[in-house]
Amino acid sequence: MKGNMFKTAGSTEAAVFTAPAAGPAAKKSRMQEVLRKLKKNWQLYVIIALPVLILLVFSYGPMYGLQIAFKDFVPTRGFSGSKWVGLKHFKAFVTSYQFGRLIKNTMIISLYSLIANFPAAIILAVAVNECRSKWYKKTVQMITYAPHFISTVVMAGIVLMVLSPYSGIINNIIEMFGGERIDFMAKPQFFKHIYVWSGVWQSMGFNSIIYISALAGIDPTLHEAAVVDGATRWQRIIHVDIPGIMPTIITMLIMNCGRIMTVGHEKILLLQNAVNMSTSDVISTYVYRVGLENAQYSFSTAVGLFNAVINCTLLLIVNKIAKHVSETSLW
């Protein structure tokens, strides 16, 4: 028994001493395997190199500048020479009188846009998928896709022309039916509706592309079986099409929820005026105004970082809920 113990101990000791010798060899073998795969698929890595480089330079590189949110940044002193002030700018934003209004306006416009935009793209995709006439289907797709490629400036100009109190088509129709002309852009209560529904018109067609692709991937035999069972077209949409694209719907919903606090400033600035400011001023326009117009770089960076943290938190929460409820998530 003692001999076996000594033999076991000796073999263990030998293994301990021989393991390091095998380590470099295994590491070298793994490195050779990686190099072999790189050499074999080098074209693919060349193709992906540029997008990765752009992502690193324009997305991750600027993160270095986030440190000015915690400093009183002075351009002449640079990042390292500016004074560290900690959470001073965050506290100033949270305790400012504009904080509540900005959060409220941002949440209202974002949630309203999500509620209006999200189902609109799904409904359009299902409707286009059910079209049997090819020329009519292509015509609808072309008409609904086209607004997406209109620049924000041109789109805002179209909205202002259509809603003009003097020559706008909407006011012409109102006057034709005996009503009085309305200056829609001077009515704060109309701003969120104008912003959201013009956005639905512009993005609905383009957003439906991914759902049309998902619908094309549904197994046709499911529809054939449903027809044999006597299902109507509406029943096939409810019980075959919608469940078939549900993972795509959930994924897109998670991504949209992660942008709830992000409302683009370009379109709002083009439609904004001094009269509707009470309902049109959101976090992004506030950051633009404070950061670029007033040159308060540290404060505007702190506000933007605050907004990004909220968005990231919402994304994590919604992803966790989706994974628990439907077993579909981003990760």
Short mmCIF file of C-alpha atoms in Angstrom, two decimals:
data_model
loop_
_atom_site.label_atom_id
_atom_site.label_comp_id
_atom_site.label_asym_id
_atom_site.label_seq_id
_atom_site.Cartn_x
_atom_site.Cartn_y
_atom_site.Cartn_z
CA MET A 1 0.00 0.00 0.00
CA LYS A 2 2.79 2.36 0.89
CA GLY A 3 4.45 1.50 -2.38
CA ASN A 4 1.32 2.44 -4.26
CA MET A 5 1.12 5.70 -2.34
CA PHE A 6 4.68 6.55 -3.20
CA LYS A 7 4.12 5.48 -6.81
CA THR A 8 1.02 7.70 -7.04
CA ALA A 9 2.81 10.61 -5.46
CA GLY A 10 5.74 10.12 -7.77
CA SER A 11 3.55 9.98 -10.86
CA THR A 12 1.68 13.07 -9.73
CA GLU A 13 4.95 14.87 -9.17
CA ALA A 14 6.13 13.81 -12.58
CA ALA A 15 2.90 15.08 -14.10
CA VAL A 16 3.38 18.39 -12.32
CA PHE A 17 6.83 18.76 -13.78
CA THR A 18 5.89 17.60 -17.27
CA ALA A 19 2.73 19.83 -17.58
CA PRO A 20 4.62 23.08 -18.19
CA ALA A 21 6.52 21.41 -21.00
CA ALA A 22 3.22 20.55 -22.71
CA GLY A 23 1.85 24.11 -22.20
CA PRO A 24 4.00 25.98 -24.75
CA ALA A 25 3.54 23.19 -27.28
CA ALA A 26 -0.26 23.37 -26.96
CA LYS A 27 -0.16 27.16 -27.16
CA LYS A 28 1.99 27.00 -30.28
CA SER A 29 -0.39 24.47 -31.82
CA ARG A 30 -3.38 26.72 -31.16
CA MET A 31 -1.54 29.69 -32.65
CA GLN A 32 -0.71 27.69 -35.78
CA GLU A 33 -4.37 26.71 -36.09
CA VAL A 34 -5.47 30.35 -35.83
CA LEU A 35 -2.92 31.41 -38.44
CA ARG A 36 -4.04 28.59 -40.70
CA LYS A 37 -7.67 29.76 -40.50
CA LEU A 38 -6.64 33.37 -41.09
CA LYS A 39 -4.66 32.36 -44.15
CA LYS A 40 -7.48 30.20 -45.47
CA ASN A 41 -10.20 32.88 -45.06
CA TRP A 42 -8.12 36.04 -45.46
CA GLN A 43 -10.58 37.54 -47.96
CA LEU A 44 -13.36 37.53 -45.36
CA TYR A 45 -11.14 39.20 -42.77
CA VAL A 46 -10.12 41.88 -45.27
CA ILE A 47 -13.79 42.60 -45.99
CA ILE A 48 -14.65 42.94 -42.30
CA ALA A 49 -11.51 44.93 -41.45
CA LEU A 50 -12.82 48.30 -42.71
CA PRO A 51 -16.17 48.18 -40.81
CA VAL A 52 -14.35 47.15 -37.64
CA LEU A 53 -11.83 49.96 -38.10
CA ILE A 54 -14.65 52.50 -38.62
CA LEU A 55 -16.40 51.19 -35.49
CA LEU A 56 -13.22 51.49 -33.43
CA VAL A 57 -12.36 54.98 -34.70
CA PHE A 58 -15.81 56.61 -34.67
CA SER A 59 -17.62 54.67 -31.92
CA TYR A 60 -15.08 53.51 -29.38
CA GLY A 61 -12.37 56.11 -29.97
CA PRO A 62 -14.53 59.09 -28.90
CA MET A 63 -15.26 57.35 -25.58
CA TYR A 64 -11.92 58.68 -24.41
CA GLY A 65 -13.48 62.13 -24.42
CA LEU A 66 -16.22 61.12 -21.96
CA GLN A 67 -13.87 62.05 -19.16
CA ILE A 68 -14.69 65.73 -19.70
CA ALA A 69 -18.12 64.99 -18.19
CA PHE A 70 -16.29 64.76 -14.87
CA LYS A 71 -14.11 67.83 -15.45
CA ASP A 72 -14.40 71.56 -16.04
CA PHE A 73 -13.05 71.18 -19.53
CA VAL A 74 -11.07 74.06 -21.01
CA PRO A 75 -9.94 73.44 -24.62
CA THR A 76 -6.65 75.27 -24.14
CA ARG A 77 -5.74 73.01 -21.20
CA GLY A 78 -6.80 69.75 -22.84
CA PHE A 79 -8.14 66.63 -21.17
CA SER A 80 -5.31 66.16 -18.73
CA GLY A 81 -4.99 69.83 -17.73
CA SER A 82 -8.67 70.45 -16.98
CA LYS A 83 -9.84 70.40 -13.37
CA TRP A 84 -11.56 67.25 -12.05
CA VAL A 85 -14.99 68.06 -10.56
CA GLY A 86 -16.57 64.60 -10.25
CA LEU A 87 -20.37 64.51 -10.49
CA LYS A 88 -20.81 68.29 -10.44
CA HIS A 89 -22.35 68.53 -13.92
CA PHE A 90 -24.63 65.55 -13.38
CA LYS A 91 -25.99 67.11 -10.18
CA ALA A 92 -26.46 70.43 -11.95
CA PHE A 93 -28.53 68.78 -14.68
CA VAL A 94 -30.67 66.67 -12.34
CA THR A 95 -31.43 69.62 -10.07
CA SER A 96 -32.06 72.11 -12.89
CA TYR A 97 -35.58 73.39 -13.51
CA GLN A 98 -35.48 72.01 -17.07
CA PHE A 99 -34.77 68.43 -16.04
CA GLY A 100 -38.40 67.37 -15.55
CA ARG A 101 -39.59 69.00 -18.78
CA LEU A 102 -36.80 67.47 -20.86
CA ILE A 103 -37.34 63.97 -19.48
CA LYS A 104 -41.11 64.27 -19.94
CA ASN A 105 -40.90 65.51 -23.54
CA THR A 106 -38.29 62.91 -24.48
CA MET A 107 -40.28 60.03 -22.98
CA ILE A 108 -43.59 61.15 -24.52
CA ILE A 109 -42.18 61.57 -28.03
CA SER A 110 -40.13 58.35 -27.84
CA LEU A 111 -42.93 56.15 -26.51
CA TYR A 112 -45.43 57.71 -28.90
CA SER A 113 -43.05 57.04 -31.80
CA LEU A 114 -42.53 53.44 -30.66
CA ILE A 115 -46.26 52.78 -30.32
CA ALA A 116 -47.01 54.28 -33.75
CA ASN A 117 -43.96 53.15 -35.74
CA PHE A 118 -43.44 49.62 -34.49
CA PRO A 119 -46.80 48.03 -35.38
CA ALA A 120 -47.11 50.10 -38.58
CA ALA A 121 -44.06 48.39 -40.12
CA ILE A 122 -45.37 44.93 -39.15
CA ILE A 123 -48.85 45.63 -40.56
CA LEU A 124 -47.37 46.91 -43.83
CA ALA A 125 -45.09 43.88 -44.12
CA VAL A 126 -47.97 41.45 -43.59
CA ALA A 127 -50.15 43.36 -46.06
CA VAL A 128 -47.43 43.38 -48.73
CA ASN A 129 -46.76 39.69 -48.13
CA GLU A 130 -50.44 38.90 -48.75
CA CYS A 131 -50.52 40.73 -52.10
CA ARG A 132 -50.89 38.34 -55.00
CA SER A 133 -50.45 40.89 -57.77
CA LYS A 134 -46.72 41.34 -58.36
CA TRP A 135 -46.93 44.75 -60.04
CA TYR A 136 -49.20 46.11 -57.29
CA LYS A 137 -46.89 44.68 -54.62
CA LYS A 138 -43.80 46.27 -56.18
CA THR A 139 -45.61 49.59 -56.61
CA VAL A 140 -46.63 49.67 -52.94
CA GLN A 141 -43.11 48.80 -51.85
CA MET A 142 -41.56 51.51 -54.03
CA ILE A 143 -44.00 54.17 -52.79
CA THR A 144 -43.56 53.27 -49.12
CA TYR A 145 -39.75 52.90 -49.34
CA ALA A 146 -39.19 56.21 -51.14
CA PRO A 147 -39.73 58.62 -48.17
CA HIS A 148 -36.88 56.97 -46.26
CA PHE A 149 -34.39 58.30 -48.82
CA ILE A 150 -35.62 61.88 -48.49
CA SER A 151 -33.25 63.96 -46.39
CA THR A 152 -34.44 65.22 -43.03
CA VAL A 153 -34.19 68.83 -44.21
CA VAL A 154 -36.37 68.18 -47.27
CA MET A 155 -38.85 66.15 -45.21
CA ALA A 156 -39.17 68.94 -42.64
CA GLY A 157 -39.69 71.43 -45.48
CA ILE A 158 -42.49 69.28 -46.90
CA VAL A 159 -44.17 69.11 -43.48
CA LEU A 160 -43.96 72.89 -43.04
CA MET A 161 -45.37 73.48 -46.54
CA VAL A 162 -48.26 71.03 -46.05
CA LEU A 163 -49.15 72.55 -42.67
CA SER A 164 -48.59 76.18 -43.69
CA PRO A 165 -51.41 78.43 -42.36
CA TYR A 166 -51.41 80.40 -45.63
CA SER A 167 -51.01 77.94 -48.50
CA GLY A 168 -50.82 74.48 -46.88
CA ILE A 169 -53.06 71.77 -48.32
CA ILE A 170 -54.37 70.80 -44.87
CA ASN A 171 -55.57 74.32 -44.15
CA ASN A 172 -57.01 74.59 -47.65
CA ILE A 173 -59.13 71.50 -46.96
CA ILE A 174 -60.17 72.86 -43.55
CA GLU A 175 -61.20 76.16 -45.10
CA MET A 176 -63.05 74.37 -47.92
CA PHE A 177 -65.27 72.70 -45.33
CA GLY A 178 -65.97 76.00 -43.59
CA GLY A 179 -63.33 75.85 -40.86
CA GLU A 180 -60.72 78.39 -39.86
CA ARG A 181 -57.08 78.10 -40.79
CA ILE A 182 -54.79 76.77 -38.04
CA ASP A 183 -51.13 77.56 -37.48
CA PHE A 184 -50.19 74.01 -36.48
CA MET A 185 -46.53 74.80 -35.76
CA ALA A 186 -47.57 77.53 -33.32
CA LYS A 187 -49.68 75.09 -31.29
CA PRO A 188 -47.47 73.19 -28.79
CA GLN A 189 -50.09 70.44 -28.37
CA PHE A 190 -49.79 69.48 -32.05
CA PHE A 191 -46.00 69.13 -32.17
CA LYS A 192 -45.70 65.54 -30.95
CA HIS A 193 -48.37 64.36 -33.40
CA ILE A 194 -46.68 66.13 -36.32
CA TYR A 195 -43.27 64.72 -35.37
CA VAL A 196 -44.45 61.14 -34.83
CA TRP A 197 -46.76 60.69 -37.82
CA SER A 198 -44.37 62.35 -40.24
CA GLY A 199 -41.81 59.85 -38.92
CA VAL A 200 -44.22 56.97 -39.54
CA TRP A 201 -44.71 58.16 -43.12
CA GLN A 202 -40.96 58.42 -43.67
CA SER A 203 -39.72 55.21 -42.04
CA MET A 204 -42.61 52.72 -42.16
CA GLY A 205 -41.72 51.27 -45.55
CA PHE A 206 -38.02 50.88 -44.88
CA ASN A 207 -38.59 49.37 -41.42
CA SER A 208 -40.92 46.76 -42.93
CA ILE A 209 -38.11 45.24 -45.04
CA ILE A 210 -36.80 43.05 -42.23
CA TYR A 211 -40.30 41.72 -41.48
CA ILE A 212 -40.94 41.00 -45.17
CA SER A 213 -37.69 39.02 -45.20
CA ALA A 214 -38.75 37.13 -42.07
CA LEU A 215 -42.15 36.33 -43.63
CA ALA A 216 -40.41 34.99 -46.74
CA GLY A 217 -38.55 32.52 -44.54
CA ILE A 218 -41.70 30.88 -43.15
CA ASP A 219 -42.16 27.30 -44.31
CA PRO A 220 -44.85 27.25 -47.06
CA THR A 221 -46.04 23.82 -45.89
CA LEU A 222 -47.43 25.48 -42.76
CA HIS A 223 -49.75 27.58 -44.92
CA GLU A 224 -50.66 24.55 -47.03
CA ALA A 225 -51.56 22.59 -43.90
CA ALA A 226 -53.61 25.52 -42.60
CA VAL A 227 -55.51 25.75 -45.91
CA VAL A 228 -56.24 22.02 -45.79
CA ASP A 229 -57.60 22.50 -42.27
CA GLY A 230 -59.93 25.21 -43.58
CA ALA A 231 -58.16 28.25 -42.14
CA THR A 232 -59.05 31.62 -43.63
CA ARG A 233 -56.44 34.12 -44.75
CA TRP A 234 -56.89 36.12 -41.54
CA GLN A 235 -56.49 32.97 -39.43
CA ARG A 236 -53.31 32.07 -41.30
CA ILE A 237 -51.91 35.54 -40.59
CA ILE A 238 -52.70 35.23 -36.88
CA HIS A 239 -51.61 31.61 -36.36
CA VAL A 240 -48.83 31.16 -38.95
CA ASP A 241 -47.32 34.48 -40.04
CA ILE A 242 -47.24 36.33 -36.73
CA PRO A 243 -45.80 33.40 -34.70
CA GLY A 244 -43.30 32.81 -37.50
CA ILE A 245 -41.85 36.33 -37.27
CA MET A 246 -42.28 36.68 -33.50
CA PRO A 247 -38.53 36.21 -32.73
CA THR A 248 -37.76 39.03 -35.19
CA ILE A 249 -40.46 41.22 -33.65
CA ILE A 250 -39.11 40.68 -30.13
CA THR A 251 -35.52 41.37 -31.21
CA MET A 252 -36.51 44.61 -32.94
CA LEU A 253 -38.64 45.62 -29.94
CA ILE A 254 -35.68 45.15 -27.60
CA MET A 255 -33.46 47.29 -29.83
CA ASN A 256 -36.11 50.00 -30.09
CA CYS A 257 -36.62 50.04 -26.33
CA GLY A 258 -32.88 50.57 -25.96
CA ARG A 259 -33.31 53.87 -27.83
CA ILE A 260 -36.32 55.19 -25.93
CA MET A 261 -34.38 58.11 -24.46
CA THR A 262 -32.76 58.92 -27.80
CA VAL A 263 -34.71 61.34 -29.98
CA GLY A 264 -32.74 62.73 -32.92
CA HIS A 265 -32.18 66.47 -32.74
CA GLU A 266 -32.05 67.21 -36.49
CA LYS A 267 -35.74 66.90 -37.28
CA ILE A 268 -36.86 68.53 -34.05
CA LEU A 269 -34.56 71.52 -34.58
CA LEU A 270 -35.98 71.98 -38.09
CA LEU A 271 -39.58 71.92 -36.81
CA GLN A 272 -38.94 73.70 -33.52
CA ASN A 273 -39.71 77.34 -32.83
CA ALA A 274 -40.02 79.60 -29.81
CA VAL A 275 -43.77 78.96 -29.53
CA ASN A 276 -43.74 75.14 -29.42
CA MET A 277 -40.55 74.91 -27.32
CA SER A 278 -42.48 73.74 -24.25
CA THR A 279 -43.30 70.40 -25.92
CA SER A 280 -40.54 70.10 -28.53
CA ASP A 281 -37.44 70.59 -26.39
CA VAL A 282 -35.86 67.18 -25.66
CA ILE A 283 -32.54 66.01 -24.24
CA SER A 284 -30.77 65.87 -27.62
CA THR A 285 -31.78 69.43 -28.58
CA TYR A 286 -30.81 70.62 -25.12
CA VAL A 287 -27.38 69.02 -25.46
CA TYR A 288 -26.95 70.62 -28.90
CA ARG A 289 -27.99 74.05 -27.62
CA VAL A 290 -25.89 73.95 -24.45
CA GLY A 291 -22.88 72.17 -25.89
CA LEU A 292 -22.40 73.83 -29.29
CA GLU A 293 -24.20 77.16 -28.99
CA ASN A 294 -23.18 77.95 -25.40
CA ALA A 295 -19.85 76.05 -25.49
CA GLN A 296 -20.55 74.25 -22.18
CA TYR A 297 -18.75 71.12 -23.29
CA SER A 298 -18.46 69.36 -19.94
CA PHE A 299 -22.09 69.93 -18.99
CA SER A 300 -23.45 68.79 -22.36
CA THR A 301 -21.22 65.69 -22.27
CA ALA A 302 -22.54 64.86 -18.80
CA VAL A 303 -26.13 65.17 -20.04
CA GLY A 304 -25.38 62.96 -23.05
CA LEU A 305 -23.66 60.36 -20.85
CA PHE A 306 -26.62 60.40 -18.45
CA ASN A 307 -28.92 59.74 -21.41
CA ALA A 308 -26.73 56.90 -22.70
CA VAL A 309 -26.63 55.19 -19.29
CA ILE A 310 -30.44 55.30 -19.07
CA ASN A 311 -30.73 53.79 -22.56
CA CYS A 312 -28.25 51.03 -21.72
CA THR A 313 -30.14 50.24 -18.51
CA LEU A 314 -33.46 50.05 -20.36
CA LEU A 315 -31.90 47.77 -22.98
CA LEU A 316 -30.63 45.37 -20.31
CA ILE A 317 -33.99 45.33 -18.49
CA VAL A 318 -36.09 44.76 -21.62
CA ASN A 319 -33.68 42.08 -22.86
CA LYS A 320 -33.92 40.28 -19.50
CA ILE A 321 -37.72 40.44 -19.53
CA ALA A 322 -37.91 39.21 -23.13
CA LYS A 323 -35.59 36.31 -22.38
CA HIS A 324 -37.67 35.31 -19.36
CA VAL A 325 -41.03 35.62 -21.13
CA SER A 326 -40.31 34.40 -24.67
CA GLU A 327 -36.80 32.85 -24.54
CA THR A 328 -35.81 35.26 -27.33
CA SER A 329 -33.19 37.89 -26.56
CA LEU A 330 -30.17 39.70 -27.96
CA TRP A 331 -27.80 37.65 -25.80
#
